[in-house]
Coordinates of C-alpha atoms in Angstrom, one line a residue:
I22 CA 0.0 0.0 0.0
Q23 CA 2.9 2.3 0.7
D24 CA 4.0 2.0 -3.0
V25 CA 0.7 3.3 -4.3
P26 CA 1.3 7.0 -4.2
D27 CA 4.7 6.8 -6.0
H28 CA 4.0 4.0 -8.4
N29 CA 0.3 3.9 -9.3
Q30 CA 0.0 5.5 -12.7
T31 CA -3.6 6.8 -12.1
V32 CA -2.4 8.5 -8.9
Q33 CA 0.5 9.9 -10.8
G34 CA -1.8 11.3 -13.4
L35 CA -3.9 13.0 -10.7
Y36 CA -0.7 14.5 -9.2
A37 CA 0.3 15.8 -12.6
H38 CA -3.1 17.5 -12.9
Y39 CA -2.6 19.0 -9.4
R40 CA 0.8 20.5 -10.5
S41 CA -0.8 21.9 -13.7
A42 CA -3.4 23.6 -11.5
Q43 CA -0.6 25.1 -9.4
A44 CA 1.0 26.5 -12.6
T45 CA -2.3 27.9 -13.7
L46 CA -2.8 29.7 -10.4
K47 CA 0.7 31.3 -10.7
Q48 CA -0.2 32.3 -14.2
T49 CA -3.4 33.9 -13.1
E50 CA -1.7 35.7 -10.2
T51 CA 0.6 37.5 -12.7
L52 CA -2.4 39.4 -14.0
Q53 CA -2.1 41.6 -10.9
L54 CA 1.3 42.9 -12.1
P55 CA 2.0 45.2 -15.0
T56 CA 3.3 43.9 -18.3
A57 CA 6.5 45.5 -19.8
N58 CA 7.6 45.0 -23.4
M59 CA 10.7 46.2 -25.3
T60 CA 11.3 46.3 -29.0
A61 CA 14.3 47.1 -31.2
N62 CA 14.0 47.4 -35.0
R63 CA 16.3 48.2 -38.0
N64 CA 14.5 49.0 -41.3
T65 CA 16.0 49.8 -44.7
G66 CA 14.0 51.7 -47.2
T67 CA 12.6 55.0 -48.3
I68 CA 12.7 57.7 -45.7
S69 CA 9.1 59.2 -45.7
S70 CA 8.4 62.9 -45.8
T71 CA 5.4 64.6 -44.4
T72 CA 5.4 67.3 -47.2
S73 CA 5.6 65.1 -50.2
L74 CA 2.8 63.1 -51.8
S75 CA 5.1 60.9 -53.8
T76 CA 8.0 58.7 -52.9
A77 CA 9.9 59.6 -56.0
G78 CA 13.2 61.4 -55.2
L79 CA 13.0 60.6 -51.5
P80 CA 16.3 59.4 -50.1
T81 CA 16.8 55.8 -48.9
G82 CA 18.6 54.7 -45.8
D83 CA 18.6 52.8 -42.5
T84 CA 16.2 53.6 -39.7
Y85 CA 16.6 52.4 -36.1
T86 CA 13.7 52.3 -33.7
L87 CA 13.9 51.5 -29.9
G88 CA 10.7 51.3 -27.8
A89 CA 9.4 50.3 -24.5
N90 CA 5.8 49.8 -23.4
L91 CA 4.2 49.3 -20.0
S92 CA 0.6 48.2 -19.5
W93 CA -1.2 47.6 -16.2
E94 CA -4.9 46.7 -15.9
I95 CA -6.2 48.1 -12.6
D96 CA -8.5 45.8 -10.9
I97 CA -11.1 48.3 -9.6
W98 CA -14.1 45.8 -9.8
G99 CA -12.3 42.7 -8.4
K100 CA -12.3 41.0 -11.8
I101 CA -8.8 39.6 -11.4
D102 CA -9.3 38.8 -7.8
Q103 CA -12.3 36.7 -8.8
Q104 CA -10.2 34.8 -11.3
I105 CA -7.5 34.1 -8.7
R106 CA -10.2 32.9 -6.3
E107 CA -11.6 30.6 -8.9
Q108 CA -8.2 29.1 -9.8
H109 CA -7.3 28.7 -6.0
A110 CA -10.5 26.8 -5.5
L111 CA -9.8 24.6 -8.6
L112 CA -6.3 23.9 -7.1
N113 CA -8.0 22.7 -4.0
V114 CA -10.3 20.5 -6.2
T115 CA -7.3 18.8 -7.9
Q116 CA -5.5 18.4 -4.6
A117 CA -8.6 16.7 -3.1
D118 CA -9.0 14.5 -6.2
W119 CA -5.4 13.6 -5.9
K120 CA -5.8 12.5 -2.2
A121 CA -9.0 10.7 -3.0
G122 CA -7.3 8.9 -5.8
I123 CA -4.6 7.7 -3.3
L124 CA -7.2 6.5 -0.8
S125 CA -9.2 4.8 -3.5
A126 CA -6.1 3.0 -5.0
Q127 CA -4.9 2.0 -1.5
I128 CA -8.4 0.6 -0.6
L129 CA -8.5 -1.3 -3.9
T130 CA -5.0 -2.5 -3.3
G131 CA -5.8 -3.8 0.2
Q132 CA -9.0 -5.5 -1.1
T133 CA -7.1 -7.1 -3.9
Y134 CA -4.4 -8.3 -1.5
F135 CA -6.8 -9.9 1.0
Q136 CA -8.7 -11.5 -1.9
L137 CA -5.4 -12.9 -3.2
K138 CA -4.6 -14.3 0.2
A139 CA -8.1 -15.8 0.5
T140 CA -7.7 -17.4 -2.9
L141 CA -4.3 -18.8 -1.9
H142 CA -5.9 -20.3 1.2
H143 CA -8.7 -21.7 -0.9
I144 CA -6.2 -23.3 -3.3
Q145 CA -4.3 -24.9 -0.4
L146 CA -7.6 -26.3 1.0
M147 CA -8.6 -27.7 -2.4
Q148 CA -5.2 -29.3 -2.8
K149 CA -5.7 -31.2 0.5
I150 CA -9.1 -32.2 -0.6
A151 CA -7.7 -33.5 -3.9
Q152 CA -5.1 -35.5 -2.1
E153 CA -7.8 -37.1 0.1
Q154 CA -10.0 -37.7 -2.9
K155 CA -7.1 -39.4 -4.7
R156 CA -6.7 -41.7 -1.7
F157 CA -10.4 -42.4 -1.6
I158 CA -10.2 -43.5 -5.3
Q159 CA -7.5 -46.0 -4.4
L160 CA -9.7 -47.2 -1.4
T161 CA -12.8 -47.5 -3.6
E162 CA -10.9 -49.4 -6.2
A163 CA -9.6 -51.8 -3.5
R164 CA -13.1 -52.3 -2.3
Y165 CA -14.3 -52.8 -5.9
H166 CA -11.7 -55.6 -6.4
A167 CA -12.7 -57.2 -3.2
G168 CA -16.3 -57.1 -4.3
I169 CA -17.6 -54.7 -1.7
A170 CA -18.1 -51.6 -3.9
T171 CA -19.5 -51.3 -7.4
R172 CA -17.9 -49.8 -10.6
L173 CA -20.4 -46.9 -10.1
D174 CA -18.7 -46.0 -6.8
V175 CA -15.3 -45.9 -8.4
A176 CA -16.7 -43.7 -11.2
Q177 CA -18.3 -41.3 -8.7
A178 CA -15.0 -41.0 -6.7
E179 CA -13.1 -40.2 -9.9
T180 CA -15.7 -37.6 -10.9
Q181 CA -15.3 -35.9 -7.6
Y182 CA -11.6 -35.8 -8.0
H183 CA -11.7 -34.4 -11.5
T184 CA -14.2 -31.7 -10.4
T185 CA -11.8 -30.6 -7.7
Q186 CA -8.9 -30.5 -10.2
K187 CA -11.1 -28.3 -12.4
E188 CA -11.8 -26.0 -9.5
L189 CA -8.0 -25.9 -8.8
L190 CA -7.3 -24.7 -12.3
E191 CA -9.9 -22.0 -12.0
L192 CA -8.6 -20.9 -8.7
Q193 CA -5.0 -20.7 -10.0
A194 CA -6.2 -18.6 -12.9
Q195 CA -8.0 -16.3 -10.5
Y196 CA -4.9 -16.1 -8.4
E197 CA -2.8 -15.0 -11.3
Q198 CA -5.4 -12.4 -12.3
Q199 CA -5.4 -11.0 -8.8
R200 CA -1.6 -11.0 -8.7
N201 CA -1.5 -9.1 -12.0
A202 CA -4.1 -6.6 -10.7
L203 CA -2.0 -6.0 -7.6
S204 CA 1.1 -5.5 -9.7
T205 CA -0.8 -2.9 -11.7
L206 CA -2.1 -1.1 -8.7
T207 CA 1.3 -1.0 -7.0
G208 CA 3.2 -0.1 -10.2
H209 CA 5.7 -3.0 -10.1
E210 CA 6.0 -6.7 -10.0
N211 CA 5.1 -8.2 -6.7
T212 CA 7.8 -10.9 -6.5
S213 CA 7.4 -11.2 -2.7
L214 CA 4.0 -12.8 -2.9
P215 CA 3.8 -16.5 -2.2
E216 CA 3.1 -19.0 -4.9
P217 CA 0.0 -21.2 -4.8
R218 CA 2.0 -24.3 -4.0
T219 CA 3.6 -22.6 -0.9
Q220 CA 2.1 -23.7 2.4
V221 CA 1.1 -20.6 4.3
N222 CA -0.8 -20.8 7.6
I223 CA -3.5 -18.1 7.7
S224 CA -5.3 -17.4 11.0
D225 CA -7.7 -14.8 12.2
T226 CA -5.0 -13.1 14.2
D227 CA -3.1 -12.2 11.0
Y228 CA -5.8 -9.6 10.2
P229 CA -6.9 -7.7 13.3
R230 CA -10.1 -5.8 13.0
A231 CA -10.2 -2.1 13.5
N232 CA -12.0 -0.6 16.5
I233 CA -14.7 1.6 15.0
P234 CA -16.4 4.0 17.6
Y235 CA -20.1 3.9 18.0
L236 CA -20.5 7.7 17.4
I237 CA -18.6 9.7 14.9
P238 CA -18.8 13.5 14.9
S239 CA -20.3 14.9 11.7
R240 CA -17.4 17.4 11.4
A241 CA -15.2 14.4 10.7
L242 CA -16.9 14.1 7.3
A243 CA -15.2 17.3 6.3
Q244 CA -11.9 15.4 6.2
R245 CA -13.1 13.2 3.4
P246 CA -11.3 14.2 0.1
D247 CA -14.5 13.8 -2.0
I248 CA -16.4 16.3 0.2
Q249 CA -13.4 18.7 0.1
S250 CA -13.3 18.4 -3.7
K251 CA -17.0 19.2 -4.1
L252 CA -16.8 22.1 -1.6
A253 CA -13.8 23.5 -3.5
K254 CA -15.9 23.2 -6.8
V255 CA -18.7 25.2 -5.1
I256 CA -16.2 28.0 -4.2
A257 CA -14.7 27.9 -7.7
G258 CA -18.2 28.1 -9.3
N259 CA -19.1 31.1 -7.0
A260 CA -15.9 32.9 -8.0
H261 CA -16.5 32.2 -11.7
L262 CA -20.0 33.6 -11.4
G263 CA -18.6 36.7 -9.9
Y264 CA -16.0 36.9 -12.7
T265 CA -18.6 36.7 -15.5
Q266 CA -20.7 39.4 -13.8
T267 CA -17.8 41.9 -14.0
A268 CA -18.0 41.7 -17.8
F269 CA -20.8 44.4 -17.6
L270 CA -18.3 46.8 -15.9
P271 CA -15.7 48.9 -17.8
T272 CA -12.1 48.0 -17.8
L273 CA -9.5 50.5 -16.7
T274 CA -5.9 50.2 -18.1
L275 CA -3.0 52.4 -17.3
S276 CA -0.4 52.3 -20.1
A277 CA 2.9 54.1 -20.7
S278 CA 5.3 54.0 -23.8
L279 CA 8.6 55.4 -24.7
N280 CA 9.9 55.3 -28.3
S281 CA 12.9 56.6 -30.1
R282 CA 13.6 56.6 -33.9
H283 CA 16.7 57.9 -35.6
K284 CA 18.8 57.2 -38.8
I285 CA 21.9 56.6 -36.6
W286 CA 21.6 54.0 -33.9
Q287 CA 24.1 55.8 -31.6
D288 CA 21.6 58.7 -31.4
L289 CA 18.6 56.6 -30.3
L290 CA 19.0 57.7 -26.7
D291 CA 19.1 61.4 -27.5
T292 CA 16.3 63.3 -25.9
P293 CA 15.1 65.1 -29.0
S294 CA 14.4 61.7 -30.8
M295 CA 12.3 60.3 -28.0
I296 CA 8.5 60.2 -28.0
W297 CA 6.7 59.2 -24.8
S298 CA 3.0 58.7 -23.8
L299 CA 1.3 58.1 -20.5
G300 CA -2.4 57.8 -19.7
P301 CA -5.3 55.7 -18.6
A302 CA -7.8 53.9 -20.9
L303 CA -11.4 53.0 -20.1
A304 CA -13.1 50.4 -22.2
L305 CA -16.7 49.2 -22.0
T306 CA -18.6 46.8 -24.2
V307 CA -21.9 48.5 -25.2
F308 CA -23.5 45.8 -27.3
D309 CA -22.7 42.1 -27.7
G310 CA -26.0 40.5 -28.7
G311 CA -26.6 39.1 -25.2
K312 CA -23.4 37.1 -25.0
R313 CA -22.5 38.3 -21.5
S314 CA -26.0 37.6 -20.2
A315 CA -25.7 34.1 -21.6
L316 CA -22.4 33.6 -19.9
V317 CA -23.8 34.8 -16.6
E318 CA -26.7 32.4 -16.9
Q319 CA -24.4 29.5 -17.7
A320 CA -22.2 30.3 -14.7
Q321 CA -25.2 30.5 -12.5
A322 CA -26.5 27.2 -13.7
D323 CA -23.0 25.6 -13.2
Y324 CA -22.8 27.0 -9.8
E325 CA -26.2 25.6 -8.8
Q326 CA -25.1 22.2 -10.2
T327 CA -22.0 22.2 -8.0
V328 CA -24.1 23.1 -4.9
A329 CA -26.5 20.2 -5.6
E330 CA -23.5 17.8 -6.2
Y331 CA -21.9 18.9 -2.9
R332 CA -25.1 18.4 -1.0
Q333 CA -25.6 15.0 -2.5
T334 CA -22.0 14.0 -1.6
V335 CA -22.5 15.0 2.0
L336 CA -25.7 13.0 2.2
T337 CA -23.9 10.0 0.6
A338 CA -21.1 10.3 3.1
F339 CA -23.6 10.3 6.0
E340 CA -25.2 7.2 4.5
E341 CA -21.8 5.4 4.2
V342 CA -20.8 6.2 7.8
E343 CA -24.1 5.1 9.1

């Protein structure tokens, strides 16, 4: 069971999904910071003139351009904050799914292991029965030759023996299937498991029963990964709903730029050749054909779905505990 988190491929896939959610959250958090870009160009061609309508006779040469732009979207309506909230909740979802995957794989591994041990014990019992039936065949044949038993008695003893041999073959095939399933769950070959022909004494003391309390506080259900996952989805759905509602509000962006253009690249940093600009920009979508309203309705429906799934998961958890 200890090998499951590190070697089970399903668990490894859930862990990779969790790491992807971590990267997505970091990417979303960068929206709170300004974005800076820098460009440098060298162009060869006709040098334009503002007083001429034709390019004929204009000189040609090299033009160097150096520019820097700074853009920052100010989160005055909490739009970016809602996105971060949503991604943080989705991160909790993937983390809970990862932990639930570990528990599920460990439970399945334990069940498979005990089934395998039971099958092994059954094989050993059937082997002993086959040995006794083989002796009974010899005894019946001796009685038949002595005239005490009939040929039908010998045939019945042989039939019972062959039926036991058939069950042994089925049990051995079942044992190999369980062994392969256990290897798949743990992620490697289980060479330490006993073979069917190995005599292993199995008693009730090998598998002690857990002491389950009569009363379990309801707050203990909050520790279940499936409930944590559904609760995080509710939080993510609420944040996504708030994010879609901010689409009706204007977007405020503060931008700044500094550009320089000259025929000689050494003069690019001269003050007379520099052009700068600084100012805010306010953008608002006036008409979109009802697209934003549809997105809000979709987010509202998705949120109500996550709430219903969360409540059903809690009710199922109560049922399982009881």
